[in-house]
Coordinates of C-alpha atoms in Angstrom, one line a residue:
M1207 CA -28.6 21.2 26.7
K1208 CA -31.9 19.1 27.1
S1209 CA -32.7 16.4 29.5
I1210 CA -33.2 13.2 27.2
R1211 CA -34.5 10.0 27.5
N1212 CA -34.1 7.0 25.3
I1213 CA -36.9 4.3 25.6
A1214 CA -37.5 1.2 23.6
I1215 CA -41.3 -0.3 23.6
I1216 CA -41.3 -4.0 23.6
A1217 CA -44.5 -6.1 23.3
H1218 CA -46.0 -9.2 21.9
V1219 CA -48.3 -8.9 18.5
D1220 CA -51.3 -7.0 19.1
H1221 CA -50.9 -6.4 22.8
G1222 CA -51.6 -2.4 21.9
K1223 CA -48.2 -1.3 21.5
T1224 CA -48.7 0.9 18.5
T1225 CA -52.0 2.3 20.2
L1226 CA -49.7 3.4 23.1
V1227 CA -47.6 5.0 21.2
D1228 CA -49.9 7.5 19.3
K1229 CA -51.6 8.4 22.8
M1230 CA -47.9 9.4 24.0
L1231 CA -47.4 11.4 20.5
L1232 CA -50.9 13.2 21.3
A1233 CA -49.9 13.5 25.2
G1234 CA -46.5 15.2 23.8
Q1235 CA -49.0 17.7 21.6
L1236 CA -47.1 16.6 18.3
F1237 CA -50.3 17.9 16.6
G1238 CA -51.9 21.3 16.1
D1239 CA -55.5 21.3 17.0
H1240 CA -56.6 21.6 13.6
E1241 CA -54.7 18.4 12.7
N1242 CA -56.5 14.7 13.0
P1243 CA -53.6 12.3 12.9
G1244 CA -56.0 9.3 12.8
E1245 CA -55.3 5.8 14.6
L1246 CA -51.9 3.4 14.4
I1247 CA -49.8 6.7 13.3
M1248 CA -46.7 4.6 13.9
D1249 CA -47.7 1.9 11.2
S1250 CA -47.2 4.2 8.4
N1251 CA -46.3 0.9 6.2
D1252 CA -49.9 -0.2 4.5
Q1253 CA -49.1 -3.6 5.3
E1254 CA -48.3 -2.8 8.8
R1255 CA -52.0 -1.5 8.7
E1256 CA -53.6 -4.4 7.2
R1257 CA -51.4 -7.3 9.2
G1258 CA -51.9 -5.1 12.7
I1259 CA -47.9 -5.6 13.4
T1260 CA -45.1 -3.5 13.4
I1261 CA -42.6 -4.7 10.9
L1262 CA -39.8 -1.9 11.1
A1263 CA -38.1 -0.1 13.6
K1264 CA -39.2 3.4 14.0
N1265 CA -38.1 6.3 16.1
V1266 CA -40.0 9.5 17.2
S1267 CA -39.6 12.0 20.0
I1268 CA -41.9 13.9 22.0
I1269 CA -40.9 16.7 24.6
Y1270 CA -42.5 16.6 28.0
K1271 CA -41.9 19.1 31.1
D1272 CA -38.7 20.2 29.2
T1273 CA -37.5 16.7 28.8
K1274 CA -37.0 15.2 25.1
I1275 CA -38.2 11.6 25.0
N1276 CA -37.0 9.3 22.0
I1277 CA -39.4 6.6 21.4
I1278 CA -38.2 3.3 19.5
D1279 CA -41.3 1.4 18.2
T1280 CA -40.3 -2.2 17.7
P1281 CA -41.4 -5.3 16.0
G1282 CA -43.3 -8.0 18.1
H1283 CA -43.0 -10.8 15.6
A1284 CA -39.9 -13.1 15.8
D1285 CA -39.3 -12.6 12.1
F1286 CA -38.2 -9.3 12.6
G1287 CA -36.0 -10.0 15.6
G1288 CA -33.1 -8.7 14.0
E1289 CA -34.6 -5.1 14.1
V1290 CA -35.2 -5.7 17.6
E1291 CA -31.6 -6.3 18.5
R1292 CA -30.2 -3.5 16.9
V1293 CA -32.3 -0.7 18.4
L1294 CA -32.3 -2.0 22.1
N1295 CA -28.5 -0.6 21.8
M1296 CA -29.7 2.8 21.3
A1297 CA -32.0 2.8 24.7
D1298 CA -31.5 3.4 28.2
G1299 CA -34.6 1.7 29.1
V1300 CA -37.3 -0.2 28.0
L1301 CA -41.1 0.1 28.5
L1302 CA -42.5 -3.6 28.6
L1303 CA -46.2 -3.7 27.6
V1304 CA -48.4 -6.7 28.7
D1305 CA -51.9 -7.3 28.0
A1306 CA -54.0 -7.8 31.3
F1307 CA -55.6 -10.9 30.1
E1308 CA -53.1 -13.0 27.9
G1309 CA -49.8 -11.5 30.4
P1310 CA -46.5 -12.3 28.8
M1311 CA -46.3 -14.3 25.8
P1312 CA -43.3 -16.3 24.3
Q1313 CA -42.2 -13.6 21.8
T1314 CA -42.2 -11.1 24.6
R1315 CA -39.6 -13.7 26.7
F1316 CA -37.3 -13.6 23.4
V1317 CA -36.9 -9.6 23.2
M1318 CA -36.9 -9.2 27.2
E1319 CA -34.0 -11.5 27.6
K1320 CA -32.1 -9.2 24.9
A1321 CA -32.8 -6.0 27.1
L1322 CA -31.9 -7.5 30.5
R1323 CA -28.3 -9.1 29.0
L1324 CA -27.9 -5.3 27.8
G1325 CA -28.4 -3.8 31.6
L1326 CA -31.6 -2.0 30.5
N1327 CA -34.3 -1.7 33.3
P1328 CA -37.7 -2.3 32.9
L1329 CA -40.9 0.0 33.5
V1330 CA -43.7 -2.4 33.1
V1331 CA -47.4 -1.0 31.8
V1332 CA -50.3 -3.6 31.9
N1333 CA -52.5 -2.6 29.2
K1334 CA -56.3 -3.3 28.5
V1335 CA -57.3 -3.6 32.3
D1336 CA -61.0 -2.6 30.9
K1337 CA -61.3 -6.2 29.3
P1338 CA -63.6 -8.4 30.7
N1339 CA -62.3 -11.2 33.0
C1340 CA -58.7 -9.7 32.8
T1341 CA -56.5 -10.2 36.2
P1342 CA -53.9 -7.3 36.2
E1343 CA -52.3 -8.4 39.7
E1344 CA -52.0 -12.1 38.2
V1345 CA -50.4 -10.8 35.1
H1346 CA -47.7 -8.5 37.5
E1347 CA -46.8 -11.6 39.2
M1348 CA -46.5 -13.6 35.9
V1349 CA -44.0 -10.4 34.7
F1350 CA -41.7 -10.9 37.8
D1351 CA -41.6 -14.8 37.3
L1352 CA -40.6 -14.3 33.9
M1353 CA -38.0 -11.4 34.7
Y1354 CA -36.6 -14.1 37.7
S1355 CA -36.6 -16.8 35.0
L1356 CA -34.6 -14.6 32.8
D1357 CA -31.8 -14.1 35.5
A1358 CA -32.8 -10.4 36.0
T1359 CA -30.5 -8.5 38.5
E1360 CA -32.2 -7.2 42.2
E1361 CA -32.6 -3.7 40.3
Q1362 CA -34.5 -5.0 37.5
L1363 CA -36.9 -7.1 39.7
N1364 CA -37.8 -4.1 41.6
F1365 CA -39.7 -2.7 38.4
P1366 CA -42.3 0.3 38.4
T1367 CA -46.0 -1.0 37.3
I1368 CA -48.2 1.2 35.4
Y1369 CA -51.8 0.0 34.6
G1370 CA -54.3 1.4 31.9
S1371 CA -55.8 1.0 28.9
A1372 CA -54.0 2.6 25.7
K1373 CA -57.2 2.3 23.5
N1374 CA -59.3 4.7 26.1
G1375 CA -56.4 7.0 26.5
W1376 CA -55.7 6.6 30.4
M1377 CA -52.7 5.3 32.8
S1378 CA -53.0 5.2 36.6
T1379 CA -50.6 3.8 39.3
D1380 CA -53.8 1.7 40.1
W1381 CA -56.0 0.0 38.0
R1382 CA -59.0 0.3 40.1
K1383 CA -58.6 4.0 39.4
P1384 CA -58.7 5.1 36.0
T1385 CA -57.2 8.8 35.2
E1386 CA -58.0 11.4 32.3
N1387 CA -54.7 10.8 30.6
I1388 CA -51.9 8.8 30.4
L1389 CA -49.5 11.5 31.9
P1390 CA -48.7 9.5 35.0
L1391 CA -46.9 6.7 32.4
L1392 CA -44.5 9.8 31.0
D1393 CA -44.0 10.8 34.6
A1394 CA -42.8 7.2 35.4
I1395 CA -40.6 7.5 32.4
L1396 CA -39.0 10.5 33.5
E1397 CA -38.7 9.1 37.2
H1398 CA -37.4 5.8 36.4
V1399 CA -35.7 5.7 33.0
P1400 CA -32.6 6.8 33.6
A1401 CA -30.8 9.7 31.3
P1402 CA -28.4 8.4 28.8
K1403 CA -24.6 7.6 30.7
I1404 CA -21.8 9.6 28.8
A1405 CA -18.7 8.4 29.3
E1406 CA -15.6 10.5 29.3
G1407 CA -13.7 10.6 25.7
N1408 CA -13.6 11.8 22.1
T1409 CA -16.5 10.8 19.6
Q1410 CA -18.1 7.1 19.4
L1411 CA -21.6 6.0 17.9
L1412 CA -22.6 2.4 17.0
V1413 CA -24.2 2.1 13.8
T1414 CA -27.5 0.2 14.7
S1415 CA -29.7 1.2 12.1
I1416 CA -29.5 2.2 8.3
E1417 CA -32.6 4.6 6.6
F1418 CA -32.2 5.0 2.9
S1419 CA -33.7 7.8 1.2
K1420 CA -34.0 7.8 -2.6
Y1421 CA -33.2 11.4 -2.8
I1422 CA -29.4 11.7 -0.9
G1423 CA -28.8 7.7 -0.4
R1424 CA -27.9 5.7 3.0
M1425 CA -27.7 7.4 6.3
A1426 CA -26.0 5.7 9.7
I1427 CA -28.6 6.0 12.7
G1428 CA -27.4 5.1 16.3
K1429 CA -27.0 7.1 19.8
L1430 CA -24.1 9.3 20.3
S1431 CA -22.6 7.3 23.4
R1432 CA -19.8 9.9 23.9
G1433 CA -17.8 13.2 22.7
T1434 CA -19.3 15.8 20.3
L1435 CA -20.8 15.1 16.7
K1436 CA -20.7 18.4 14.5
A1437 CA -21.5 18.9 10.8
N1438 CA -18.7 18.3 8.4
Q1439 CA -16.6 17.2 10.9
P1440 CA -13.8 14.9 10.0
L1441 CA -14.5 11.0 11.2
T1442 CA -12.9 7.6 11.3
L1443 CA -15.1 4.5 10.2
I1444 CA -14.2 1.5 12.0
N1445 CA -15.9 -1.5 10.7
R1446 CA -16.5 -5.4 12.4
E1447 CA -12.8 -6.3 11.5
G1448 CA -11.1 -3.3 12.8
K1449 CA -10.3 -1.4 9.6
E1450 CA -10.3 2.2 9.7
T1451 CA -11.5 4.6 6.9
K1452 CA -11.5 8.3 7.1
S1453 CA -14.7 9.9 6.8
R1454 CA -16.8 13.4 7.0
A1455 CA -20.3 13.6 8.5
R1456 CA -21.9 16.2 6.0
N1457 CA -25.0 16.5 7.4
L1458 CA -26.5 15.8 10.9
Y1459 CA -30.1 15.1 12.0
V1460 CA -32.2 14.7 14.9
Y1461 CA -35.6 13.2 15.6
E1462 CA -38.3 15.8 16.4
G1463 CA -41.5 14.4 16.5
F1464 CA -41.9 12.1 13.2
G1465 CA -39.4 13.8 11.1
R1466 CA -35.8 14.3 11.3
V1467 CA -34.3 17.9 11.6
E1468 CA -31.2 18.8 10.4
V1469 CA -28.8 20.2 13.3
E1470 CA -25.3 21.9 13.4
E1471 CA -24.5 19.7 16.4
V1472 CA -25.5 16.8 18.4
Q1473 CA -25.6 16.4 22.1
P1474 CA -24.2 13.3 23.3
G1475 CA -26.9 10.5 24.8
D1476 CA -29.0 11.5 21.5
I1477 CA -30.2 9.3 18.8
C1478 CA -29.3 11.2 15.4
A1479 CA -28.7 10.2 11.7
I1480 CA -25.3 11.1 9.9
F1481 CA -25.3 11.4 6.0
G1482 CA -22.0 11.5 4.2
I1483 CA -20.4 8.4 5.5
E1484 CA -19.7 6.1 2.8
G1485 CA -19.5 2.2 2.9
F1486 CA -20.8 1.7 6.6
E1487 CA -22.7 -1.4 8.0
I1488 CA -24.7 -2.3 10.8
G1489 CA -22.2 -2.9 14.2
D1490 CA -19.5 -0.1 12.5
T1491 CA -18.5 2.3 14.7
V1492 CA -17.9 6.2 14.0
A1493 CA -15.4 7.6 15.8
H1494 CA -13.2 10.4 16.2
N1495 CA -10.5 11.2 13.5
E1496 CA -8.0 11.1 16.1
N1497 CA -7.5 8.7 18.5
P1498 CA -10.6 6.6 17.2
E1499 CA -12.0 3.6 19.3
A1500 CA -14.4 1.1 18.7
L1501 CA -17.1 0.4 20.5
P1502 CA -18.1 -3.6 20.6
T1503 CA -20.1 -4.6 17.8
I1504 CA -23.5 -6.3 17.3
A1505 CA -24.4 -9.3 15.8
I1506 CA -27.0 -9.7 13.0
D1507 CA -29.3 -13.0 13.1
E1508 CA -28.2 -15.6 10.3
P1509 CA -31.0 -16.3 7.8
T1510 CA -32.9 -19.6 7.9
L1511 CA -35.0 -20.0 5.1
S1512 CA -34.6 -19.4 1.3
M1513 CA -36.6 -19.0 -1.5
T1514 CA -36.3 -18.7 -5.5
F1515 CA -37.2 -15.5 -7.4
T1516 CA -37.8 -15.9 -11.1
I1517 CA -39.6 -13.8 -14.0
N1518 CA -43.1 -14.4 -14.4
D1519 CA -43.5 -16.8 -17.7
S1520 CA -47.0 -17.7 -17.4
P1521 CA -49.4 -17.0 -20.2
F1522 CA -50.9 -14.2 -18.2
F1523 CA -47.4 -12.5 -17.8
G1524 CA -47.2 -9.0 -18.1
R1525 CA -50.9 -8.2 -18.4
E1526 CA -51.0 -6.5 -14.6
G1527 CA -47.4 -5.5 -14.0
K1528 CA -45.1 -2.8 -15.0
F1529 CA -41.8 -4.5 -14.2
V1530 CA -41.5 -7.8 -15.6
T1531 CA -37.9 -8.9 -16.8
S1532 CA -35.1 -10.1 -14.8
R1533 CA -33.0 -6.9 -14.5
H1534 CA -36.0 -5.0 -12.9
I1535 CA -36.3 -7.9 -10.2
K1536 CA -32.6 -7.8 -9.9
D1537 CA -32.4 -3.9 -9.4
R1538 CA -35.4 -3.8 -7.0
L1539 CA -33.7 -6.8 -4.7
T1540 CA -30.3 -5.0 -4.8
A1541 CA -32.1 -1.8 -3.2
E1542 CA -33.7 -4.0 -0.5
L1543 CA -30.5 -5.1 0.4
E1544 CA -29.7 -1.6 1.5
R1545 CA -32.2 -1.3 4.4
N1546 CA -33.4 -5.3 5.0
L1547 CA -30.1 -6.6 6.9
A1548 CA -31.4 -10.1 7.7
L1549 CA -31.9 -10.4 3.7
R1550 CA -29.3 -12.3 1.4
V1551 CA -29.7 -12.2 -2.6
E1552 CA -27.7 -14.8 -4.6
P1553 CA -27.4 -15.4 -8.3
T1554 CA -27.8 -18.7 -9.7
E1555 CA -27.2 -20.7 -13.0
S1556 CA -30.0 -19.1 -14.7
A1557 CA -29.5 -15.2 -15.3
D1558 CA -33.7 -14.9 -14.8
T1559 CA -33.7 -16.4 -11.2
F1560 CA -32.1 -15.6 -7.8
R1561 CA -31.9 -17.5 -4.6
V1562 CA -33.2 -15.0 -1.9
F1563 CA -32.7 -15.9 2.0
G1564 CA -34.5 -14.4 4.9
R1565 CA -35.6 -15.2 8.6
G1566 CA -39.0 -16.7 7.9
V1567 CA -41.8 -17.0 5.6
M1568 CA -43.2 -13.8 6.9
H1569 CA -40.2 -11.8 6.5
L1570 CA -40.1 -12.9 2.7
S1571 CA -43.6 -12.5 2.2
V1572 CA -43.5 -8.8 3.4
L1573 CA -41.0 -8.0 0.8
I1574 CA -43.0 -10.1 -2.0
E1575 CA -46.1 -8.5 -1.1
T1576 CA -44.4 -5.0 -0.9
M1577 CA -42.8 -5.7 -4.6
R1578 CA -46.7 -6.9 -5.8
R1579 CA -48.0 -3.6 -5.0
E1580 CA -44.8 -1.6 -6.3
G1581 CA -46.2 -3.5 -9.5
Y1582 CA -43.8 -6.1 -10.3
E1583 CA -44.6 -9.4 -11.2
M1584 CA -42.6 -12.8 -10.3
Q1585 CA -42.6 -16.2 -9.6
I1586 CA -41.5 -17.7 -5.9
G1587 CA -40.6 -21.3 -5.5
Q1588 CA -40.8 -23.7 -2.7
P1589 CA -39.1 -22.1 0.8
Q1590 CA -36.4 -24.2 1.8
V1591 CA -34.4 -24.4 5.0
I1592 CA -30.7 -23.5 5.0
L1593 CA -28.9 -26.6 6.3
K1594 CA -25.1 -26.3 7.4
E1595 CA -22.4 -28.5 7.8
I1596 CA -20.5 -27.9 11.2
D1597 CA -17.8 -30.3 12.2
G1598 CA -18.6 -32.8 9.4
V1599 CA -22.2 -32.8 10.9
K1600 CA -25.5 -32.1 8.8
M1601 CA -27.2 -29.5 10.8
E1602 CA -30.6 -27.4 10.6
P1603 CA -32.2 -24.8 12.3
V1604 CA -34.3 -25.5 15.1
E1605 CA -37.2 -23.3 16.5
E1606 CA -38.9 -23.0 20.0
L1607 CA -42.7 -23.5 19.1
T1608 CA -45.7 -22.3 21.4
L1609 CA -49.4 -23.2 20.6
D1610 CA -52.0 -21.7 23.0
L1611 CA -55.3 -23.6 22.4
P1612 CA -58.7 -25.4 23.9
E1613 CA -58.0 -28.4 26.0
E1614 CA -60.0 -30.8 23.8
V1615 CA -58.2 -30.0 20.6
S1616 CA -54.7 -30.6 22.3
G1617 CA -54.3 -34.3 21.5
T1618 CA -54.6 -33.3 18.0
A1619 CA -52.2 -30.4 18.2
I1620 CA -49.6 -32.8 19.8
N1621 CA -50.0 -35.5 16.7
M1622 CA -49.4 -32.8 14.5
V1623 CA -46.4 -31.3 15.8
T1624 CA -44.4 -34.8 16.5
Q1625 CA -45.3 -36.0 13.2
R1626 CA -43.0 -33.0 12.1
K1627 CA -40.2 -34.2 14.5
G1628 CA -41.5 -31.8 17.1
V1629 CA -40.4 -32.7 20.8
M1630 CA -42.6 -31.6 23.3
L1631 CA -41.1 -29.5 26.4
S1632 CA -43.8 -28.3 28.7
M1633 CA -47.9 -28.4 29.1
T1634 CA -49.5 -25.3 31.3
P1635 CA -53.3 -25.7 31.8
K1636 CA -54.5 -22.4 31.8
A1637 CA -58.2 -21.9 32.6
D1638 CA -60.0 -24.2 29.8
R1639 CA -57.2 -23.6 27.4
V1640 CA -53.5 -25.0 27.4
V1641 CA -50.2 -23.6 26.4
L1642 CA -47.7 -26.3 24.6
E1643 CA -44.3 -25.7 24.1
F1644 CA -42.2 -27.7 21.4
E1645 CA -39.0 -28.0 20.0
I1646 CA -39.0 -28.3 16.2
P1647 CA -37.2 -27.9 12.9
S1648 CA -37.7 -25.1 11.0
R1649 CA -39.0 -27.1 8.1
G1650 CA -41.7 -28.7 10.0
I1651 CA -43.3 -25.0 10.8
I1652 CA -43.6 -24.8 7.3
G1653 CA -47.3 -25.3 6.0
L1654 CA -48.0 -26.1 9.7
R1655 CA -50.3 -23.0 10.8
S1656 CA -53.1 -23.6 8.2
N1657 CA -53.2 -27.2 9.1
M1658 CA -53.3 -26.2 12.6
L1659 CA -56.0 -23.9 12.6
T1660 CA -58.0 -26.2 10.3
A1661 CA -57.6 -28.8 13.1
T1662 CA -58.6 -26.4 16.0
A1663 CA -61.4 -24.7 14.1
G1664 CA -59.2 -21.3 14.0
E1665 CA -58.8 -21.5 18.0
A1666 CA -54.9 -22.0 18.2
I1667 CA -52.4 -19.0 18.7
M1668 CA -49.4 -20.3 17.3
T1669 CA -46.0 -18.4 17.7
H1670 CA -42.3 -19.8 17.2
R1671 CA -38.8 -18.3 17.4
F1672 CA -35.4 -19.6 16.3
K1673 CA -33.6 -21.3 18.8
E1674 CA -30.6 -22.8 17.4
F1675 CA -28.7 -25.0 14.6
Q1676 CA -29.3 -29.0 15.8
P1677 CA -28.2 -32.1 13.9
H1678 CA -30.6 -33.2 11.1
K1679 CA -33.8 -34.5 12.2
G1680 CA -34.4 -36.8 9.3
E1681 CA -37.4 -36.8 6.6
I1682 CA -40.4 -34.8 7.3
P1683 CA -43.9 -36.0 5.5
G1684 CA -44.8 -33.2 3.0
R1685 CA -48.5 -32.5 1.6
L1686 CA -50.2 -35.9 1.5
N1687 CA -52.6 -34.4 -1.2
G1688 CA -52.0 -34.1 -4.9
S1689 CA -52.9 -31.0 -7.2
L1690 CA -55.7 -30.6 -9.7
I1691 CA -54.3 -29.4 -12.6
S1692 CA -55.9 -27.3 -15.6
M1693 CA -55.5 -29.4 -19.1
E1694 CA -56.7 -26.0 -21.1
L1695 CA -56.5 -22.4 -21.4
G1696 CA -59.9 -20.6 -21.0
K1697 CA -62.5 -19.6 -18.5
A1698 CA -63.5 -21.9 -15.7
I1699 CA -67.5 -23.2 -16.2
P1700 CA -69.5 -23.8 -13.4
Y1701 CA -71.0 -26.6 -15.2
S1702 CA -67.7 -28.5 -15.6
I1703 CA -66.4 -27.4 -11.9
N1704 CA -70.0 -28.9 -10.7
N1705 CA -69.5 -32.2 -12.3
L1706 CA -65.8 -32.4 -10.8
Q1707 CA -66.3 -31.2 -7.3
D1708 CA -66.2 -35.1 -5.8
R1709 CA -62.2 -35.0 -7.0
G1710 CA -61.1 -32.7 -4.6
R1711 CA -61.3 -28.7 -3.6
F1712 CA -61.1 -25.9 -5.9
F1713 CA -59.3 -22.5 -5.4
I1714 CA -60.8 -20.6 -8.3
D1715 CA -63.9 -18.9 -9.2
A1716 CA -66.6 -20.0 -11.8
G1717 CA -65.5 -17.7 -14.9
E1718 CA -62.2 -17.2 -13.6
E1719 CA -59.7 -17.4 -16.5
I1720 CA -57.1 -20.3 -16.1
Y1721 CA -54.2 -21.7 -18.1
E1722 CA -52.4 -25.0 -18.6
G1723 CA -50.6 -26.2 -15.8
Q1724 CA -52.3 -24.1 -13.6
V1725 CA -52.9 -25.6 -9.9
I1726 CA -56.8 -25.1 -9.6
G1727 CA -57.5 -27.3 -6.7
E1728 CA -56.1 -29.9 -4.3
N1729 CA -56.9 -33.6 -5.0
N1730 CA -58.8 -36.1 -2.8
R1731 CA -56.2 -38.6 -3.3
A1732 CA -52.3 -38.3 -3.3
A1733 CA -51.5 -38.2 -7.0
D1734 CA -51.8 -35.3 -9.1
L1735 CA -54.6 -35.0 -11.2
V1736 CA -55.0 -33.4 -14.6
I1737 CA -58.6 -32.0 -15.5
N1738 CA -60.6 -30.1 -17.9
V1739 CA -63.0 -27.1 -16.4
T1740 CA -63.2 -25.2 -19.4
K1741 CA -65.7 -27.8 -21.1
T1742 CA -69.5 -26.5 -21.5
K1743 CA -72.8 -28.3 -21.7
K1744 CA -73.8 -30.0 -24.7
L1745 CA -77.0 -28.5 -25.7
T1746 CA -79.5 -30.3 -27.7
N1747 CA -83.2 -30.3 -28.5
M1748 CA -84.0 -33.1 -26.3
R1749 CA -85.2 -32.5 -22.8
S1750 CA -83.8 -34.9 -20.2
S1751 CA -85.1 -35.4 -16.5
G1752 CA -82.8 -33.7 -14.0
A1753 CA -81.5 -31.4 -16.8
D1754 CA -82.1 -28.1 -15.3
D1755 CA -80.6 -28.8 -11.9
K1756 CA -79.2 -25.9 -10.9
A1757 CA -75.3 -26.0 -10.4
R1758 CA -74.2 -25.9 -6.4
L1759 CA -70.6 -24.9 -6.3
V1760 CA -69.0 -25.2 -3.1
P1761 CA -67.1 -21.6 -2.4
P1762 CA -63.5 -22.0 -3.3
R1763 CA -60.5 -22.0 -1.3
K1764 CA -58.5 -18.8 -1.3
F1765 CA -54.7 -18.1 -0.2
S1766 CA -53.1 -15.5 1.3
L1767 CA -49.5 -15.1 -0.4
E1768 CA -48.1 -17.1 2.9
E1769 CA -50.4 -19.7 2.9
A1770 CA -49.8 -20.0 -0.7
L1771 CA -46.0 -20.1 -0.2
E1772 CA -46.1 -22.7 2.5
Y1773 CA -48.6 -24.9 0.7
I1774 CA -46.8 -25.3 -2.8
Q1775 CA -44.6 -28.5 -3.5
A1776 CA -40.9 -28.6 -5.0
D1777 CA -42.5 -28.4 -8.4
E1778 CA -45.1 -25.9 -8.2
Y1779 CA -44.3 -21.8 -8.4
V1780 CA -46.6 -19.5 -6.8
E1781 CA -46.9 -16.5 -9.1
A1782 CA -47.6 -13.3 -7.7
T1783 CA -48.7 -9.9 -9.9
P1784 CA -50.2 -6.9 -8.6
Q1785 CA -53.7 -8.2 -8.6
S1786 CA -53.5 -12.0 -8.3
I1787 CA -51.6 -14.8 -6.6
R1788 CA -51.7 -17.9 -8.2
L1789 CA -50.4 -21.5 -8.2
R1790 CA -48.7 -23.2 -11.0
K1791 CA -46.6 -26.2 -11.7
I1792 CA -42.9 -25.5 -12.8
L1793 CA -43.6 -27.4 -16.1
L1794 CA -47.1 -26.1 -17.4
R1795 CA -47.3 -28.9 -20.0
E1796 CA -48.3 -32.6 -19.0
A1797 CA -45.9 -34.2 -21.5
E1798 CA -43.2 -32.0 -20.1
R1799 CA -43.8 -32.9 -16.6
K1800 CA -43.9 -36.9 -17.3
R1801 CA -40.9 -36.6 -19.6
G1802 CA -39.0 -35.0 -16.3
E1803 CA -40.2 -37.4 -14.3
K1804 CA -38.9 -40.4 -16.5
I1805 CA -35.5 -38.5 -16.4
L1806 CA -35.7 -38.3 -12.5
F1807 CA -36.5 -42.0 -12.4

């Protein structure tokens, strides 16, 4: 039997977690001399590489000094908190990675709190010590203060610390003495992370993750906490309610390097995937066929947001996408439910429309972006916060919001957050910057990021995480400016855009194809304004003074998918196709919109 170490790596977004995992894989000599794996090996998903964040928790393993180290790479963003909580159940220790300049950040606190509650001992890595103006010793003290504030035990507070630069490929016990490689970190993992504790008794495995293969279907993933597991072994599946179902493990896989390897037997303490069990969910227990005993189940975070997904019925439908019908969208959302645990899908009164629930705008926008890339066309409505009624009181989700920004713009930021029913909890100066902490309804965060970046000239760093449901806080003002709406189908003419520039800010380029009812800009005033940008200049044989002045067009504002979802009003849709993101009114014709207003009033 091999010695095993199971370690989860946790860190804030952009602190170098994925880069460090890359270096550990290279140190474990996973690649042959002829192979060039490149960078960010673990971020295998295109969106993970583009956004620079980890979205899916992943497992890999390396062999170092005859010990198998299972490395679990966890997401650092709170919208994917459901992923983090589950995978920590498979770990026997955590590697906490912090930036030598920024120190521990709010979402690090969120994940660390969960790890300490599970009784996991941390090994701290202070990364990026080669950065100018970094303060590794101060960051070490900040980590200690963080652990202390989270009620860490004496043993957890006595954590070992390794310093280094993952990007430059070295780790050391002293940040002033760089080494040649990251082996001191791997030695520290063998020394300080305990081997899995194997309890006495028969087979027990808690399903902490699900993998979905289009070839063979669903596989249950978890750590075998005790007993043995063999191929074709009869098993009992115990669900959350305690209901028992007889089953059988047809195939067993363990992780080796990046891939899974089929084995006949899994040793206790190892992380494995089981194929052949039917109808399992996260938090179920796979137990022995005789005298089965259930493990404590794990809770999954409730969704906090919902959006309407519907078919694309704009004049440009079907031009770019392969999958445009409601059946295509329904089948794709159903397939997503198999692996995306924080997601819920409900039908609506219309057969073409589905209500999709998720953990936040980013969580759902990652799904929409994935579907766009696969060739789907759809329209998405304004994000709506989920309200609950608890003991007759209307409740809404509230989040902890942390802003890190220059001191001179802090007044503007505080004003913006308090207008959205935010309550300030603390204000901490940090050199020429200040860290502000608020409690704010989830409704108030929708659309806040782009306004905050505009008001602070892009300097603000904004992070938030779900806290709890609290009584409804009342009305929050929405977008103040109305929309500029296209009157005609056709091409946007530079001459017309130039003449209408004083009406507001445009979202379209000159020469772009547009249709009636498309939102092509933001009005300077509160009301919507219907304009015609397809008119060309009238040509005559008379010359007038100033006739040949060139049109000077202000560059249009271009939205990312998240920005578009946060920008739209209740009567608008985002049209997402493989090549385009357009904003439009739900009712395209002006007469229909006016008729709708009359019915409302």
